[in-house]
C-alpha cells in the first residue's frame, strides 16, 4: 500500500469497474494488488457441501410427516371450531357452508356448519367504498393478484367474494384497484413476507375456519 | 425449471423439488456465508441449513416466487448475522486451506495475508462486510447487489467504498 489512508475517488471508481483516466500507474497497481489479495482470500474459503442439502431435506420430510399426522388426528378427533367474536360483527372473513347457493342465506354466526369435504368455502370481505376494483390473492392462488375478483355492495361499500380453500394455513392480501396491496385489517395474524410487506393469515380446518 | 415454478410445485405438495432450490442456492451462497463467518465452513453450513429450513417453513409467505433467490439470500444473511452474534469467532482462519503447490515461504506469506484480510473484514460494520464480500469475493455487480439486498446502488457503493478504505488502512504494509 502507498501510505495514504484511503483510496482516491478515481481509484474507487476503477475498483468499481468503471473506466477512468488520469490515475497514476502506482495507484492502479496498488488497487490491483488489493483486489487480487481479497479475491484469493475468498477463493480459499470453502463453501459448505451437499450434506447441507441432505440435512435440509430430512427436516422438510419430517415437517410433511408431522403435518399429515396432525391432519389425520384433526379428522378423527372431535374438534371445536373457533371463530373470533369480532368476526361476527365486522365479518372480515366468514365461514360459509359447502354449497355456493347457500352462501348468502347462511347467517354469519353459523360457523359450525361443516362437512368433511376437501375444500371449505370461505367468504372474504373488505369495506372499501372508494375502490374501483378489489381482488383477493394469496398462497392459495400462487399470489396471482387478480384471479379472484370481489363484488361490491354499492349501498355499504363492502366488497365480498367466496372461494374454496383447502384445509391448512393460507396467507393472503387484498389488492385495491390492481396496485395497492392491503392486508386484511381483521385478520388474527399478520406476517412479514420477507420483502417488507405484510400478509394476513387464515387457518382453515376440514370442518371450517379455525382461525381467521 | 425456474424458481417460481419450483416454489409453486413445492407448495402444491411436490416437496422433494425443494432440494433443487437448496442445491442451487447452497452452491451460490455458500462461499458468501463462509466469508461472512470468518472462514468457518462448519458454521456456514449450519447457517445455510437453518436458513433453508426457515425458508421452507415460510414458503407460503413468498408473495413473489420469482424473487425466491433474493428472499433466500436475505434469510441466509440474517442467519449469518445471528450466528455471528451468538458467538465470537476466535481463530476462524485456521480452517481456510492453502493450495498444496505453494512453497513453505509462499504459504507462510499467503497465510499472513489471509489472516490480515480476515481480521480486517471482522473490523468492518455488518453492512460494510456484507457489501464488500458481495462485491469483491462474490464478484457481483451493484445492480445485482441492489436486487438481492433491496438497497439502492448509491448506498451500496458508499458501503463498499468505506469498507475498502477501512480495509486499506488495516492492510497497510501487508498487501
mmCIF file of C-alpha atoms in Angstrom:
data_model
loop_
_atom_site.group_PDB
_atom_site.id
_atom_site.type_symbol
_atom_site.label_atom_id
_atom_site.label_comp_id
_atom_site.label_asym_id
_atom_site.label_seq_id
_atom_site.Cartn_x
_atom_site.Cartn_y
_atom_site.Cartn_z
ATOM 1 C CA UNK A 1 0.000 0.000 0.000
ATOM 2 C CA UNK A 2 1.147 3.533 -0.650
ATOM 3 C CA UNK A 3 0.714 5.101 2.748
ATOM 4 C CA UNK A 4 -2.410 7.168 2.022
ATOM 5 C CA UNK A 5 -5.136 6.003 4.371
ATOM 6 C CA UNK A 6 -7.892 5.844 1.768
ATOM 7 C CA UNK A 7 -8.338 5.151 -1.902
ATOM 8 C CA UNK A 8 -8.613 8.140 -4.221
ATOM 9 C CA UNK A 9 -12.198 8.527 -5.557
ATOM 10 C CA UNK A 10 -10.981 7.711 -9.077
ATOM 11 C CA UNK A 11 -9.362 4.542 -7.776
ATOM 12 C CA UNK A 12 -12.639 3.643 -6.071
ATOM 13 C CA UNK A 13 -14.357 4.042 -9.441
ATOM 14 C CA UNK A 14 -11.642 1.925 -11.059
ATOM 15 C CA UNK A 15 -12.256 -0.796 -8.465
ATOM 16 C CA UNK A 16 -15.984 -0.489 -9.187
ATOM 17 C CA UNK A 17 -15.189 -1.469 -12.762
ATOM 18 C CA UNK A 18 -15.696 1.984 -14.265
ATOM 19 C CA UNK A 19 -13.463 3.432 -16.969
ATOM 20 C CA UNK A 20 -11.218 6.123 -15.500
ATOM 21 C CA UNK A 21 -8.413 8.198 -16.971
ATOM 22 C CA UNK A 22 -5.507 10.044 -15.476
ATOM 23 C CA UNK A 23 -4.991 7.762 -12.494
ATOM 24 C CA UNK A 24 -1.350 7.236 -11.538
ATOM 25 C CA UNK A 25 0.046 3.851 -12.521
ATOM 26 C CA UNK A 26 1.216 3.347 -8.939
ATOM 27 C CA UNK A 27 -2.357 3.756 -7.664
ATOM 28 C CA UNK A 28 -3.695 1.339 -10.274
ATOM 29 C CA UNK A 29 -1.122 -1.277 -9.266
ATOM 30 C CA UNK A 30 -1.983 -0.807 -5.616
ATOM 31 C CA UNK A 31 -5.696 -1.242 -6.360
ATOM 32 C CA UNK A 32 -4.996 -4.377 -8.408
ATOM 33 C CA UNK A 33 -2.925 -5.893 -5.590
ATOM 34 C CA UNK A 34 -5.685 -5.160 -3.117
ATOM 35 C CA UNK A 35 -8.427 -6.699 -5.282
ATOM 36 C CA UNK A 36 -6.295 -9.752 -6.091
ATOM 37 C CA UNK A 37 -5.425 -10.413 -2.441
ATOM 38 C CA UNK A 38 -9.096 -10.217 -1.413
ATOM 39 C CA UNK A 39 -10.145 -12.430 -4.303
ATOM 40 C CA UNK A 40 -7.562 -15.046 -3.309
ATOM 41 C CA UNK A 41 -8.766 -14.877 0.266
ATOM 42 C CA UNK A 42 -12.313 -15.518 -0.939
ATOM 43 C CA UNK A 43 -11.285 -18.294 -3.298
ATOM 44 C CA UNK A 44 -9.645 -20.182 -0.456
ATOM 45 C CA UNK A 45 -12.804 -20.039 1.667
ATOM 46 C CA UNK A 46 -14.562 -23.374 1.482
ATOM 47 C CA UNK A 47 -18.258 -23.493 0.604
ATOM 48 C CA UNK A 48 -20.485 -25.943 2.536
ATOM 49 C CA UNK A 49 -21.013 -29.189 0.625
ATOM 50 C CA UNK A 50 -24.070 -31.281 -0.306
ATOM 51 C CA UNK A 51 -24.507 -32.555 3.258
ATOM 52 C CA UNK A 52 -26.447 -29.331 3.827
ATOM 53 C CA UNK A 53 -28.975 -30.370 1.149
ATOM 54 C CA UNK A 54 -29.484 -33.782 2.730
ATOM 55 C CA UNK A 55 -29.918 -32.320 6.215
ATOM 56 C CA UNK A 56 -32.443 -29.760 4.998
ATOM 57 C CA UNK A 57 -34.484 -32.341 3.099
ATOM 58 C CA UNK A 58 -34.561 -34.605 6.143
ATOM 59 C CA UNK A 59 -36.176 -31.804 8.152
ATOM 60 C CA UNK A 60 -38.545 -30.936 5.300
ATOM 61 C CA UNK A 61 -39.760 -34.547 5.084
ATOM 62 C CA UNK A 62 -40.230 -34.627 8.847
ATOM 63 C CA UNK A 63 -42.308 -31.442 8.607
ATOM 64 C CA UNK A 64 -44.553 -33.080 5.999
ATOM 65 C CA UNK A 65 -44.996 -36.208 8.156
ATOM 66 C CA UNK A 66 -45.871 -34.080 11.183
ATOM 67 C CA UNK A 67 -48.404 -32.125 9.184
ATOM 68 C CA UNK A 68 -50.052 -35.249 7.794
ATOM 69 C CA UNK A 69 -50.156 -36.745 11.291
ATOM 70 C CA UNK A 70 -51.789 -33.641 12.688
ATOM 71 C CA UNK A 71 -54.309 -33.541 9.882
ATOM 72 C CA UNK A 72 -55.291 -37.172 10.495
ATOM 73 C CA UNK A 73 -55.702 -36.533 14.213
ATOM 74 C CA UNK A 74 -57.799 -33.491 13.422
ATOM 75 C CA UNK A 75 -60.041 -35.585 11.221
ATOM 76 C CA UNK A 76 -60.655 -38.450 13.630
ATOM 77 C CA UNK A 77 -60.948 -36.495 16.846
ATOM 78 C CA UNK A 78 -63.845 -34.221 17.783
ATOM 79 C CA UNK A 79 -62.834 -30.629 17.266
ATOM 80 C CA UNK A 80 -64.194 -27.317 18.281
ATOM 81 C CA UNK A 81 -64.307 -24.733 15.537
ATOM 82 C CA UNK A 82 -63.284 -21.410 16.976
ATOM 83 C CA UNK A 83 -64.199 -18.089 15.440
ATOM 84 C CA UNK A 84 -63.326 -14.715 16.881
ATOM 85 C CA UNK A 85 -66.360 -12.890 18.251
ATOM 86 C CA UNK A 86 -65.222 -9.823 16.334
ATOM 87 C CA UNK A 87 -65.598 -11.800 13.183
ATOM 88 C CA UNK A 88 -69.327 -11.963 13.585
ATOM 89 C CA UNK A 89 -69.691 -8.252 13.860
ATOM 90 C CA UNK A 90 -67.103 -6.967 11.482
ATOM 91 C CA UNK A 91 -67.135 -10.007 9.260
ATOM 92 C CA UNK A 92 -63.783 -9.678 7.679
ATOM 93 C CA UNK A 93 -63.971 -13.306 6.670
ATOM 94 C CA UNK A 94 -66.930 -15.537 7.275
ATOM 95 C CA UNK A 95 -67.142 -19.266 7.030
ATOM 96 C CA UNK A 96 -69.935 -20.493 4.829
ATOM 97 C CA UNK A 97 -71.375 -23.890 4.100
ATOM 98 C CA UNK A 98 -70.223 -26.119 1.309
ATOM 99 C CA UNK A 99 -72.573 -25.212 -1.490
ATOM 100 C CA UNK A 100 -72.306 -21.854 -3.109
ATOM 101 C CA UNK A 101 -76.066 -21.431 -3.436
ATOM 102 C CA UNK A 102 -76.423 -21.447 0.331
ATOM 103 C CA UNK A 103 -73.734 -18.949 0.955
ATOM 104 C CA UNK A 104 -75.782 -15.802 1.042
ATOM 105 C CA UNK A 105 -78.562 -17.441 3.032
ATOM 106 C CA UNK A 106 -76.433 -18.604 5.898
ATOM 107 C CA UNK A 107 -76.099 -16.333 8.862
ATOM 108 C CA UNK A 108 -72.551 -15.338 9.588
ATOM 109 C CA UNK A 109 -72.955 -16.777 13.040
ATOM 110 C CA UNK A 110 -73.144 -20.329 11.717
ATOM 111 C CA UNK A 111 -69.523 -21.267 11.734
ATOM 112 C CA UNK A 112 -70.030 -24.846 12.758
ATOM 113 C CA UNK A 113 -71.629 -25.963 9.516
ATOM 114 C CA UNK A 114 -69.127 -28.478 8.401
ATOM 115 C CA UNK A 115 -68.865 -31.315 6.007
ATOM 116 C CA UNK A 116 -65.709 -33.354 5.699
ATOM 117 C CA UNK A 117 -65.037 -32.003 2.232
ATOM 118 C CA UNK A 118 -61.682 -31.449 0.603
ATOM 119 C CA UNK A 119 -62.317 -27.736 0.344
ATOM 120 C CA UNK A 120 -64.133 -25.248 2.500
ATOM 121 C CA UNK A 121 -65.851 -22.216 1.067
ATOM 122 C CA UNK A 122 -64.549 -19.080 2.683
ATOM 123 C CA UNK A 123 -66.014 -15.632 2.243
ATOM 124 C CA UNK A 124 -63.679 -12.663 2.109
ATOM 125 C CA UNK A 125 -64.968 -9.181 2.773
ATOM 126 C CA UNK A 126 -63.423 -5.755 2.795
ATOM 127 C CA UNK A 127 -65.054 -2.397 3.262
ATOM 128 C CA UNK A 128 -63.542 -0.095 0.646
ATOM 129 C CA UNK A 129 -66.207 2.306 -0.670
ATOM 130 C CA UNK A 130 -63.706 4.366 -2.687
ATOM 131 C CA UNK A 131 -62.203 1.404 -4.548
ATOM 132 C CA UNK A 132 -62.993 0.762 -8.196
ATOM 133 C CA UNK A 133 -61.894 -2.878 -8.088
ATOM 134 C CA UNK A 134 -60.881 -5.255 -5.299
ATOM 135 C CA UNK A 135 -59.335 -8.703 -5.603
ATOM 136 C CA UNK A 136 -58.084 -11.154 -3.023
ATOM 137 C CA UNK A 137 -54.952 -13.167 -3.651
ATOM 138 C CA UNK A 138 -52.728 -15.391 -1.624
ATOM 139 C CA UNK A 139 -50.799 -18.602 -1.269
ATOM 140 C CA UNK A 140 -53.938 -20.436 -2.425
ATOM 141 C CA UNK A 141 -53.667 -18.948 -5.950
ATOM 142 C CA UNK A 142 -49.888 -18.518 -6.028
ATOM 143 C CA UNK A 143 -50.316 -14.775 -5.472
ATOM 144 C CA UNK A 144 -51.722 -14.281 -8.941
ATOM 145 C CA UNK A 145 -53.044 -10.892 -7.848
ATOM 146 C CA UNK A 146 -56.149 -10.711 -9.959
ATOM 147 C CA UNK A 147 -57.874 -14.061 -10.352
ATOM 148 C CA UNK A 148 -60.359 -13.688 -7.514
ATOM 149 C CA UNK A 149 -62.374 -10.541 -8.032
ATOM 150 C CA UNK A 150 -64.717 -9.375 -5.272
ATOM 151 C CA UNK A 151 -68.134 -7.871 -5.912
ATOM 152 C CA UNK A 152 -69.178 -4.563 -4.407
ATOM 153 C CA UNK A 153 -72.329 -3.857 -2.481
ATOM 154 C CA UNK A 154 -72.733 -0.238 -3.541
ATOM 155 C CA UNK A 155 -75.025 0.542 -0.613
ATOM 156 C CA UNK A 156 -72.491 -0.477 2.026
ATOM 157 C CA UNK A 157 -69.195 -0.133 0.180
ATOM 158 C CA UNK A 158 -68.320 -3.696 1.181
ATOM 159 C CA UNK A 159 -66.583 -5.908 -1.368
ATOM 160 C CA UNK A 160 -67.029 -9.654 -0.970
ATOM 161 C CA UNK A 161 -66.367 -12.969 -2.633
ATOM 162 C CA UNK A 162 -66.376 -16.638 -1.754
ATOM 163 C CA UNK A 163 -63.683 -19.085 -2.739
ATOM 164 C CA UNK A 164 -62.936 -22.723 -1.945
ATOM 165 C CA UNK A 165 -59.834 -23.239 0.204
ATOM 166 C CA UNK A 166 -58.139 -26.464 1.129
ATOM 167 C CA UNK A 167 -57.604 -27.136 4.835
ATOM 168 C CA UNK A 168 -54.386 -25.636 6.082
ATOM 169 C CA UNK A 169 -52.763 -22.299 6.673
ATOM 170 C CA UNK A 170 -53.090 -19.686 3.955
ATOM 171 C CA UNK A 171 -51.631 -16.229 3.591
ATOM 172 C CA UNK A 172 -53.467 -13.604 1.630
ATOM 173 C CA UNK A 173 -53.883 -9.943 0.873
ATOM 174 C CA UNK A 174 -56.432 -7.711 -0.783
ATOM 175 C CA UNK A 175 -55.423 -5.752 -3.871
ATOM 176 C CA UNK A 176 -57.136 -2.416 -4.409
ATOM 177 C CA UNK A 177 -57.505 -1.158 -7.986
ATOM 178 C CA UNK A 178 -54.843 -3.568 -9.163
ATOM 179 C CA UNK A 179 -51.989 -1.782 -7.461
ATOM 180 C CA UNK A 180 -52.364 -1.243 -3.723
ATOM 181 C CA UNK A 181 -51.857 -4.330 -1.570
ATOM 182 C CA UNK A 182 -53.752 -4.218 1.676
ATOM 183 C CA UNK A 183 -53.591 -6.832 4.432
ATOM 184 C CA UNK A 184 -56.925 -7.772 5.980
ATOM 185 C CA UNK A 185 -57.408 -5.382 8.918
ATOM 186 C CA UNK A 186 -59.495 -8.024 10.671
ATOM 187 C CA UNK A 187 -57.142 -10.988 10.319
ATOM 188 C CA UNK A 188 -55.977 -12.632 13.534
ATOM 189 C CA UNK A 189 -52.383 -12.623 12.404
ATOM 190 C CA UNK A 190 -50.207 -10.697 10.008
ATOM 191 C CA UNK A 191 -46.798 -11.919 8.911
ATOM 192 C CA UNK A 192 -43.869 -10.288 7.174
ATOM 193 C CA UNK A 193 -43.481 -11.602 3.634
ATOM 194 C CA UNK A 194 -39.723 -11.049 3.680
ATOM 195 C CA UNK A 195 -39.943 -8.080 1.319
ATOM 196 C CA UNK A 196 -41.161 -5.538 3.829
ATOM 197 C CA UNK A 197 -44.822 -6.209 3.078
ATOM 198 C CA UNK A 198 -47.406 -7.781 5.348
ATOM 199 C CA UNK A 199 -49.584 -10.790 4.586
ATOM 200 C CA UNK A 200 -52.705 -11.796 6.509
ATOM 201 C CA UNK A 201 -53.151 -15.338 7.778
ATOM 202 C CA UNK A 202 -56.166 -17.618 7.756
ATOM 203 C CA UNK A 203 -56.205 -21.183 9.061
ATOM 204 C CA UNK A 204 -58.808 -23.492 7.560
ATOM 205 C CA UNK A 205 -59.630 -26.890 9.016
ATOM 206 C CA UNK A 206 -61.525 -29.597 7.148
ATOM 207 C CA UNK A 207 -64.601 -28.571 9.114
ATOM 208 C CA UNK A 208 -64.288 -24.847 8.813
ATOM 209 C CA UNK A 209 -62.214 -21.816 9.582
ATOM 210 C CA UNK A 210 -60.135 -22.471 12.673
ATOM 211 C CA UNK A 211 -58.623 -19.014 12.846
ATOM 212 C CA UNK A 212 -59.281 -16.027 10.681
ATOM 213 C CA UNK B 1 -37.009 -25.173 -14.147
ATOM 214 C CA UNK B 2 -37.279 -21.618 -12.810
ATOM 215 C CA UNK B 3 -37.544 -20.688 -9.163
ATOM 216 C CA UNK B 4 -41.161 -19.546 -9.379
ATOM 217 C CA UNK B 5 -42.304 -22.833 -10.891
ATOM 218 C CA UNK B 6 -40.336 -24.818 -8.304
ATOM 219 C CA UNK B 7 -41.810 -22.828 -5.431
ATOM 220 C CA UNK B 8 -45.342 -23.322 -6.747
ATOM 221 C CA UNK B 9 -44.843 -27.056 -7.144
ATOM 222 C CA UNK B 10 -43.310 -27.420 -3.687
ATOM 223 C CA UNK B 11 -46.277 -25.559 -2.216
ATOM 224 C CA UNK B 12 -48.599 -27.808 -4.203
ATOM 225 C CA UNK B 13 -47.092 -30.847 -2.481
ATOM 226 C CA UNK B 14 -44.036 -31.858 -4.520
ATOM 227 C CA UNK B 15 -41.738 -31.254 -1.560
ATOM 228 C CA UNK B 16 -38.827 -33.233 -2.996
ATOM 229 C CA UNK B 17 -38.386 -30.462 -5.573
ATOM 230 C CA UNK B 18 -37.279 -28.222 -2.729
ATOM 231 C CA UNK B 19 -33.914 -29.981 -2.961
ATOM 232 C CA UNK B 20 -33.355 -28.365 -6.380
ATOM 233 C CA UNK B 21 -33.695 -24.916 -4.818
ATOM 234 C CA UNK B 22 -31.452 -25.853 -1.899
ATOM 235 C CA UNK B 23 -28.733 -27.214 -4.189
ATOM 236 C CA UNK B 24 -28.954 -24.190 -6.456
ATOM 237 C CA UNK B 25 -28.522 -21.591 -3.735
ATOM 238 C CA UNK B 26 -26.337 -23.554 -1.339
ATOM 239 C CA UNK B 27 -23.802 -23.584 -4.163
ATOM 240 C CA UNK B 28 -24.266 -19.890 -4.967
ATOM 241 C CA UNK B 29 -24.413 -18.508 -1.424
ATOM 242 C CA UNK B 30 -22.058 -20.994 0.249
ATOM 243 C CA UNK B 31 -18.838 -19.068 -0.132
ATOM 244 C CA UNK B 32 -20.599 -15.830 0.794
ATOM 245 C CA UNK B 33 -21.764 -17.383 4.068
ATOM 246 C CA UNK B 34 -18.307 -18.780 4.824
ATOM 247 C CA UNK B 35 -16.684 -15.409 4.159
ATOM 248 C CA UNK B 36 -19.205 -13.600 6.371
ATOM 249 C CA UNK B 37 -18.447 -16.077 9.144
ATOM 250 C CA UNK B 38 -14.710 -15.523 9.071
ATOM 251 C CA UNK B 39 -13.919 -18.640 7.044
ATOM 252 C CA UNK B 40 -15.680 -21.106 9.355
ATOM 253 C CA UNK B 41 -17.227 -23.538 6.893
ATOM 254 C CA UNK B 42 -18.967 -25.577 9.594
ATOM 255 C CA UNK B 43 -20.702 -22.517 10.946
ATOM 256 C CA UNK B 44 -21.600 -21.503 7.403
ATOM 257 C CA UNK B 45 -23.130 -24.948 6.832
ATOM 258 C CA UNK B 46 -25.222 -24.553 9.989
ATOM 259 C CA UNK B 47 -26.349 -21.078 8.947
ATOM 260 C CA UNK B 48 -27.323 -22.267 5.460
ATOM 261 C CA UNK B 49 -29.177 -25.258 6.843
ATOM 262 C CA UNK B 50 -31.171 -23.104 9.248
ATOM 263 C CA UNK B 51 -31.846 -20.569 6.509
ATOM 264 C CA UNK B 52 -33.234 -23.143 4.065
ATOM 265 C CA UNK B 53 -35.425 -24.694 6.750
ATOM 266 C CA UNK B 54 -36.756 -21.273 7.711
ATOM 267 C CA UNK B 55 -37.405 -20.535 4.058
ATOM 268 C CA UNK B 56 -39.318 -23.800 3.668
ATOM 269 C CA UNK B 57 -41.374 -23.123 6.786
ATOM 270 C CA UNK B 58 -42.426 -19.732 5.453
ATOM 271 C CA UNK B 59 -42.539 -20.581 1.775
ATOM 272 C CA UNK B 60 -46.204 -19.649 1.639
ATOM 273 C CA UNK B 61 -45.180 -16.108 2.632
ATOM 274 C CA UNK B 62 -43.099 -15.748 -0.513
ATOM 275 C CA UNK B 63 -45.500 -13.468 -2.353
ATOM 276 C CA UNK B 64 -43.208 -13.205 -5.354
ATOM 277 C CA UNK B 65 -41.901 -16.712 -6.064
ATOM 278 C CA UNK B 66 -39.860 -15.374 -8.980
ATOM 279 C CA UNK B 67 -37.850 -13.446 -6.377
ATOM 280 C CA UNK B 68 -37.140 -16.538 -4.308
ATOM 281 C CA UNK B 69 -33.398 -16.011 -4.773
ATOM 282 C CA UNK B 70 -33.412 -12.554 -3.162
ATOM 283 C CA UNK B 71 -35.759 -13.791 -0.455
ATOM 284 C CA UNK B 72 -33.483 -16.696 0.474
ATOM 285 C CA UNK B 73 -30.397 -14.513 0.217
ATOM 286 C CA UNK B 74 -31.774 -12.221 2.904
ATOM 287 C CA UNK B 75 -32.661 -15.161 5.110
ATOM 288 C CA UNK B 76 -29.112 -16.535 4.682
ATOM 289 C CA UNK B 77 -27.673 -13.113 5.506
ATOM 290 C CA UNK B 78 -29.821 -12.887 8.634
ATOM 291 C CA UNK B 79 -28.766 -16.358 9.735
ATOM 292 C CA UNK B 80 -25.108 -15.448 9.328
ATOM 293 C CA UNK B 81 -25.716 -12.286 11.316
ATOM 294 C CA UNK B 82 -27.385 -14.311 14.067
ATOM 295 C CA UNK B 83 -24.531 -16.814 14.066
ATOM 296 C CA UNK B 84 -22.013 -14.021 14.476
ATOM 297 C CA UNK B 85 -23.990 -12.595 17.349
ATOM 298 C CA UNK B 86 -24.274 -15.992 19.034
ATOM 299 C CA UNK B 87 -20.610 -16.436 19.444
ATOM 300 C CA UNK B 88 -17.419 -14.617 18.874
ATOM 301 C CA UNK B 89 -15.129 -16.130 16.289
ATOM 302 C CA UNK B 90 -11.619 -16.503 17.614
ATOM 303 C CA UNK B 91 -9.324 -18.196 15.142
ATOM 304 C CA UNK B 92 -11.549 -18.958 12.204
ATOM 305 C CA UNK B 93 -8.963 -18.534 9.518
ATOM 306 C CA UNK B 94 -7.255 -21.765 10.516
ATOM 307 C CA UNK B 95 -9.985 -23.559 8.633
ATOM 308 C CA UNK B 96 -9.033 -21.946 5.357
ATOM 309 C CA UNK B 97 -6.787 -24.244 3.394
ATOM 310 C CA UNK B 98 -3.916 -23.092 1.214
ATOM 311 C CA UNK B 99 -3.032 -24.635 -2.141
ATOM 312 C CA UNK B 100 -0.584 -27.534 -1.858
ATOM 313 C CA UNK B 101 1.568 -26.263 -4.718
ATOM 314 C CA UNK B 102 2.910 -23.297 -2.767
ATOM 315 C CA UNK B 103 6.369 -23.378 -1.260
ATOM 316 C CA UNK B 104 6.766 -23.098 2.520
ATOM 317 C CA UNK B 105 7.775 -19.419 2.279
ATOM 318 C CA UNK B 106 4.886 -18.588 -0.022
ATOM 319 C CA UNK B 107 2.500 -20.441 2.266
ATOM 320 C CA UNK B 108 3.744 -18.502 5.279
ATOM 321 C CA UNK B 109 3.389 -15.235 3.400
ATOM 322 C CA UNK B 110 -0.024 -16.131 1.961
ATOM 323 C CA UNK B 111 -1.212 -17.267 5.368
ATOM 324 C CA UNK B 112 -0.206 -13.945 6.910
ATOM 325 C CA UNK B 113 -2.023 -12.022 4.213
ATOM 326 C CA UNK B 114 -5.144 -14.103 4.625
ATOM 327 C CA UNK B 115 -5.075 -13.728 8.380
ATOM 328 C CA UNK B 116 -4.737 -9.978 7.983
ATOM 329 C CA UNK B 117 -7.581 -9.809 5.436
ATOM 330 C CA UNK B 118 -9.789 -11.928 7.688
ATOM 331 C CA UNK B 119 -9.075 -9.659 10.651
ATOM 332 C CA UNK B 120 -9.723 -6.543 8.562
ATOM 333 C CA UNK B 121 -13.060 -7.969 7.396
ATOM 334 C CA UNK B 122 -14.014 -8.648 11.004
ATOM 335 C CA UNK B 123 -13.393 -4.982 11.815
ATOM 336 C CA UNK B 124 -15.967 -3.746 9.280
ATOM 337 C CA UNK B 125 -19.522 -2.943 10.206
ATOM 338 C CA UNK B 126 -22.088 -5.611 9.342
ATOM 339 C CA UNK B 127 -23.418 -3.620 6.388
ATOM 340 C CA UNK B 128 -19.951 -2.884 5.066
ATOM 341 C CA UNK B 129 -18.862 -6.515 5.401
ATOM 342 C CA UNK B 130 -21.901 -7.803 3.515
ATOM 343 C CA UNK B 131 -21.462 -5.282 0.701
ATOM 344 C CA UNK B 132 -17.708 -5.823 0.488
ATOM 345 C CA UNK B 133 -17.982 -9.625 0.348
ATOM 346 C CA UNK B 134 -20.712 -9.442 -2.299
ATOM 347 C CA UNK B 135 -18.599 -7.090 -4.413
ATOM 348 C CA UNK B 136 -15.075 -8.399 -4.016
ATOM 349 C CA UNK B 137 -15.487 -12.082 -3.165
ATOM 350 C CA UNK B 138 -18.718 -12.960 -4.965
ATOM 351 C CA UNK B 139 -17.905 -10.531 -7.773
ATOM 352 C CA UNK B 140 -21.452 -9.204 -8.053
ATOM 353 C CA UNK B 141 -22.451 -6.038 -9.885
ATOM 354 C CA UNK B 142 -24.056 -3.207 -7.951
ATOM 355 C CA UNK B 143 -27.298 -3.842 -9.811
ATOM 356 C CA UNK B 144 -27.347 -7.455 -8.661
ATOM 357 C CA UNK B 145 -26.455 -6.465 -5.109
ATOM 358 C CA UNK B 146 -29.266 -3.920 -5.094
ATOM 359 C CA UNK B 147 -31.759 -6.539 -6.194
ATOM 360 C CA UNK B 148 -30.621 -9.104 -3.635
ATOM 361 C CA UNK B 149 -30.500 -6.683 -0.717
ATOM 362 C CA UNK B 150 -33.296 -4.326 -1.783
ATOM 363 C CA UNK B 151 -30.948 -1.403 -1.148
ATOM 364 C CA UNK B 152 -30.158 1.381 -3.628
ATOM 365 C CA UNK B 153 -26.986 1.181 -5.694
ATOM 366 C CA UNK B 154 -25.639 4.515 -4.436
ATOM 367 C CA UNK B 155 -25.945 3.395 -0.825
ATOM 368 C CA UNK B 156 -24.208 0.126 -1.668
ATOM 369 C CA UNK B 157 -21.370 1.940 -3.428
ATOM 370 C CA UNK B 158 -20.877 4.062 -0.351
ATOM 371 C CA UNK B 159 -20.714 0.978 1.859
ATOM 372 C CA UNK B 160 -18.197 -0.706 -0.427
ATOM 373 C CA UNK B 161 -16.047 2.435 -0.693
ATOM 374 C CA UNK B 162 -15.960 2.878 3.063
ATOM 375 C CA UNK B 163 -15.182 -0.796 3.522
ATOM 376 C CA UNK B 164 -12.298 -0.542 1.053
ATOM 377 C CA UNK B 165 -10.867 2.465 2.853
ATOM 378 C CA UNK B 166 -11.101 0.683 6.190
ATOM 379 C CA UNK B 167 -9.523 -2.442 4.724
ATOM 380 C CA UNK B 168 -6.757 -0.345 3.143
ATOM 381 C CA UNK B 169 -5.922 1.244 6.483
ATOM 382 C CA UNK B 170 -5.787 -2.112 8.203
ATOM 383 C CA UNK B 171 -3.802 -3.833 5.475
ATOM 384 C CA UNK B 172 -1.130 -1.158 5.232
ATOM 385 C CA UNK B 173 2.210 -2.903 4.782
ATOM 386 C CA UNK B 174 0.602 -6.328 4.287
ATOM 387 C CA UNK B 175 -0.819 -6.152 0.759
#
